[in-house]
């Protein structure tokens, strides 16, 4: 599988990358309908777990009352340096810890697309997989880079620029997890190739992700709880973009042997 990925990457470097936004939207939506219920339930479970640990973590390391007080006085007193740093660290930790879950939703999309069995548990598979370390590491690197740049710009009162830069980083690295779990690439190669691939067809990928983001937000209409069942559409789009670049391997199985993290 890894050799096929590398051959395809060489071909793309020679001939370019051709994707169609309409095809990406149609395919991702058809796939999303297959996983919507189970992925939504998995998201609901994950949010509850994160909320419990987040409250506990903030209480222990920062002080819940102090965090709430700082948050409630943002407009009046401005954002304190400590609040910015703690928020950046919290966001980084959450992104890294939830990365295996995100990878699981992408795997669920792959299973559904290839008519393999999947369940709510599929979303949590990578917490016990040999790919946990590379998935966690890649997301930690990306999240930490984004958080540090964002925090620095925020301290310089350039909040909008910081948000924009974070969005650009997320956009360019959107294929990192699929390249790790489905393409068996190392952390370094996955990040580098994700950036290179997105840059080959930036407008097409951007339009597809904007549609996916809008689709995910439609869940807010259903008393907000519906968003848990629409967010998975974004991950279906990640998988669909990957599939349209590298194809779908129906015989793909997860590597259970050694894995090079870097």
Coordinates of C-alpha atoms in Angstrom, one line a residue:
X1 CA 0.0 0.0 0.0
X2 CA 2.8 2.4 0.9
X3 CA 4.6 1.7 -2.4
X4 CA 1.3 2.5 -4.3
X5 CA 1.0 5.8 -2.4
X6 CA 4.5 6.8 -3.3
X7 CA 4.1 5.9 -6.9
X8 CA 0.9 7.9 -7.1
X9 CA 2.7 10.9 -5.4
X10 CA 5.4 10.7 -8.1
X11 CA 2.7 10.6 -10.8
X12 CA 1.0 13.7 -9.3
X13 CA 4.3 15.5 -9.2
X14 CA 4.7 14.9 -12.9
X15 CA 1.2 15.4 -14.2
X16 CA -0.6 17.4 -11.5
X17 CA -3.7 16.7 -9.5
X18 CA -7.2 16.8 -11.0
X19 CA -10.2 16.8 -8.7
X20 CA -13.8 17.8 -9.2
X21 CA -15.7 19.6 -6.4
X22 CA -19.1 18.2 -7.5
X23 CA -17.9 14.6 -7.5
X24 CA -16.3 15.1 -4.0
X25 CA -19.6 16.5 -2.6
X26 CA -21.7 13.8 -4.1
X27 CA -19.5 10.9 -3.0
X28 CA -18.9 12.3 0.4
X29 CA -22.6 12.8 1.1
X30 CA -23.5 9.3 -0.1
X31 CA -20.9 7.9 2.2
X32 CA -22.0 10.2 5.1
X33 CA -25.5 8.8 5.0
X34 CA -24.1 5.3 5.7
X35 CA -22.2 6.4 8.9
X36 CA -24.3 9.4 10.2
X37 CA -26.0 7.5 13.0
X38 CA -23.1 5.6 14.4
X39 CA -20.6 8.4 13.9
X40 CA -23.0 10.8 15.6
X41 CA -23.4 8.6 18.6
X42 CA -19.6 8.2 18.8
X43 CA -19.3 12.0 18.7
X44 CA -21.8 12.5 21.5
X45 CA -19.9 10.0 23.7
X46 CA -16.6 11.7 22.9
X47 CA -17.9 15.1 23.8
X48 CA -19.1 13.9 27.1
X49 CA -15.7 12.4 27.9
X50 CA -13.9 15.5 26.8
X51 CA -16.1 17.7 28.9
X52 CA -15.6 15.7 32.0
X53 CA -11.8 15.6 31.6
X54 CA -11.6 19.3 30.5
X55 CA -13.4 20.5 33.6
X56 CA -11.3 18.3 35.8
X57 CA -8.0 19.4 34.1
X58 CA -8.8 23.1 34.2
X59 CA -9.8 22.8 37.9
X60 CA -6.5 21.0 38.8
X61 CA -4.0 23.0 36.8
X62 CA -5.5 26.5 36.5
X63 CA -8.5 26.7 38.8
X64 CA -12.0 26.5 37.4
X65 CA -13.2 29.6 39.1
X66 CA -10.2 31.6 37.9
X67 CA -10.7 30.4 34.3
X68 CA -14.4 31.3 34.3
X69 CA -13.6 34.7 35.8
X70 CA -10.9 35.4 33.2
X71 CA -13.3 34.3 30.4
X72 CA -16.2 36.4 31.7
X73 CA -14.0 39.5 31.8
X74 CA -12.4 39.3 28.4
X75 CA -14.2 42.3 26.9
X76 CA -13.8 44.4 30.0
X77 CA -10.1 43.8 30.9
X78 CA -8.7 42.3 27.7
X79 CA -7.3 38.8 27.5
X80 CA -4.6 38.1 30.0
X81 CA -1.3 36.5 29.0
X82 CA -1.9 33.5 31.2
X83 CA -5.3 32.9 29.8
X84 CA -4.0 33.0 26.2
X85 CA -1.2 30.5 27.1
X86 CA -3.4 28.1 29.0
X87 CA -6.1 28.2 26.3
X88 CA -3.4 27.4 23.7
X89 CA -2.1 24.5 25.7
X90 CA -5.6 23.2 26.4
X91 CA -6.5 23.4 22.7
X92 CA -3.3 21.6 21.7
X93 CA -3.9 18.8 24.2
X94 CA -7.5 18.4 23.2
X95 CA -6.5 18.2 19.5
X96 CA -3.8 15.6 20.1
X97 CA -6.0 13.5 22.4
X98 CA -9.0 13.5 20.1
X99 CA -6.9 12.8 16.9
X100 CA -7.2 9.0 17.2
X101 CA -11.0 9.5 17.4
X102 CA -10.9 11.7 14.2
X103 CA -8.9 9.0 12.6
X104 CA -11.5 6.4 13.7
X105 CA -14.3 8.4 12.0
X106 CA -12.2 8.5 8.8
X107 CA -11.7 4.8 9.1
X108 CA -15.4 4.4 9.5
X109 CA -15.9 6.3 6.3
X110 CA -13.5 4.0 4.6
X111 CA -15.2 0.9 5.9
X112 CA -18.6 2.2 4.8
X113 CA -17.4 3.0 1.4
X114 CA -15.8 -0.4 0.9
X115 CA -18.9 -2.2 2.4
X116 CA -17.0 -3.5 5.4
X117 CA -18.6 -3.8 8.8
X118 CA -18.2 -0.9 11.3
X119 CA -19.7 0.2 14.6
X120 CA -19.6 3.0 17.1
X121 CA -16.4 1.2 18.4
X122 CA -14.7 1.8 15.1
X123 CA -14.4 5.5 16.0
X124 CA -12.2 4.5 19.0
X125 CA -10.1 1.8 17.3
X126 CA -6.9 3.9 17.1
X127 CA -6.6 4.4 20.8
X128 CA -5.4 0.8 20.9
X129 CA -3.8 0.6 17.5
X130 CA -0.2 0.6 16.6
X131 CA -0.9 3.8 14.7
X132 CA -1.9 5.6 17.9
X133 CA 1.6 7.1 18.3
X134 CA 2.0 8.5 14.8
X135 CA -1.6 9.8 14.7
X136 CA -1.2 11.5 18.1
X137 CA 2.3 12.9 17.2
X138 CA 1.2 14.3 13.9
X139 CA -1.8 16.0 15.4
X140 CA 0.3 17.3 18.4
X141 CA 2.8 18.9 16.0
X142 CA 0.1 20.5 13.9
X143 CA -1.9 21.7 16.8
X144 CA 1.1 23.0 18.7
X145 CA 2.4 24.9 15.7
X146 CA -1.0 26.4 15.2
X147 CA -1.5 27.2 18.9
X148 CA 1.9 28.8 19.3
X149 CA 1.5 31.1 16.2
X150 CA -2.0 31.9 17.2
X151 CA -1.0 32.7 20.8
X152 CA 1.9 34.9 19.7
X153 CA -0.3 36.9 17.3
X154 CA -3.0 37.2 19.9
X155 CA -0.5 38.6 22.4
X156 CA 0.4 41.1 19.7
X157 CA -3.3 42.0 19.4
X158 CA -3.6 40.4 16.0
X159 CA -6.4 38.0 16.8
X160 CA -7.8 37.9 13.3
X161 CA -4.5 37.2 11.7
X162 CA -3.9 34.4 14.2
X163 CA -7.3 32.8 13.5
X164 CA -6.6 33.0 9.7
X165 CA -3.2 31.4 10.1
X166 CA -4.6 28.6 12.2
X167 CA -7.3 28.0 9.5
X168 CA -4.6 27.9 6.8
X169 CA -2.6 25.3 8.8
X170 CA -5.6 23.1 9.3
X171 CA -6.5 23.4 5.6
X172 CA -3.0 22.5 4.4
X173 CA -2.7 19.5 6.7
X174 CA -6.3 18.1 6.3
X175 CA -5.0 14.9 4.6
X176 CA -2.4 14.1 7.2
X177 CA -4.6 11.6 9.1
X178 CA -5.8 9.7 6.0
X179 CA -2.2 9.5 4.7
X180 CA -1.2 7.9 8.0
X181 CA -4.0 5.5 8.7
X182 CA -4.9 4.6 5.1
X183 CA -1.6 5.3 3.3
X184 CA 0.7 4.1 6.0
X185 CA 3.0 7.1 5.7
X186 CA 5.2 8.3 8.5
X187 CA 4.3 11.5 10.5
X188 CA 6.8 13.6 8.6
X189 CA 5.8 12.3 5.1
X190 CA 2.1 12.6 5.9
X191 CA 2.4 16.2 6.9
X192 CA 4.7 17.2 4.0
X193 CA 2.6 15.3 1.4
X194 CA -0.7 16.7 2.7
X195 CA 0.6 20.3 2.3
X196 CA 1.9 19.4 -1.2
X197 CA -1.3 17.7 -2.3
X198 CA -3.6 20.5 -1.1
X199 CA -1.4 23.0 -2.9
X200 CA -1.9 21.0 -6.2
X201 CA -5.6 21.8 -6.1
X202 CA -6.2 24.4 -3.4
X203 CA -9.4 25.9 -4.8
X204 CA -11.2 22.6 -5.4
X205 CA -10.2 21.3 -1.9
X206 CA -11.2 24.6 -0.3
X207 CA -14.6 24.6 -1.9
X208 CA -15.2 21.0 -1.0
X209 CA -14.3 21.7 2.7
X210 CA -16.4 24.8 2.8
X211 CA -19.4 22.8 1.7
X212 CA -18.6 20.1 4.3
X213 CA -18.3 22.8 7.0
X214 CA -21.6 24.3 6.1
X215 CA -23.2 20.9 6.0
X216 CA -21.8 20.1 9.5
X217 CA -23.3 23.4 10.8
X218 CA -26.8 22.4 9.7
X219 CA -27.0 20.3 12.8
X220 CA -27.3 23.4 14.9
X221 CA -30.8 23.8 13.5
X222 CA -31.9 20.6 15.3
X223 CA -31.7 22.0 18.8
X224 CA -27.9 22.1 18.6
X225 CA -27.7 18.4 19.4
X226 CA -28.0 17.5 15.8
X227 CA -24.5 19.0 15.2
X228 CA -23.0 15.8 16.7
X229 CA -24.6 13.9 13.8
X230 CA -23.6 16.3 11.1
X231 CA -19.9 17.0 12.1
X232 CA -18.9 13.5 10.8
X233 CA -19.6 14.9 7.3
X234 CA -16.3 16.8 7.4
X235 CA -14.4 13.6 8.0
X236 CA -16.3 11.9 5.2
X237 CA -15.0 14.7 3.0
X238 CA -11.4 14.2 4.2
X239 CA -11.7 10.5 3.2
X240 CA -13.4 11.3 -0.1
X241 CA -10.6 13.7 -1.1
X242 CA -8.1 11.0 -0.2
X243 CA -9.9 8.4 -2.1
X244 CA -10.2 10.6 -5.2
X245 CA -6.5 11.1 -5.1
X246 CA -5.3 7.6 -4.3
X247 CA -8.3 5.3 -5.0
X248 CA -10.0 2.9 -2.7
X249 CA -8.5 -0.4 -1.6
X250 CA -11.2 -2.9 -0.7
X251 CA -8.7 -5.3 0.7
X252 CA -7.0 -2.7 2.9
X253 CA -6.3 -3.9 6.5
X254 CA -4.6 -2.0 9.2
X255 CA -0.9 -2.7 9.7
X256 CA -0.5 -4.5 13.0
X257 CA 3.2 -4.9 12.9
X258 CA 6.0 -2.3 13.3
X259 CA 5.3 1.2 12.3
X260 CA 7.8 4.0 11.8
X261 CA 6.5 7.1 13.5
X262 CA 8.8 9.4 11.7

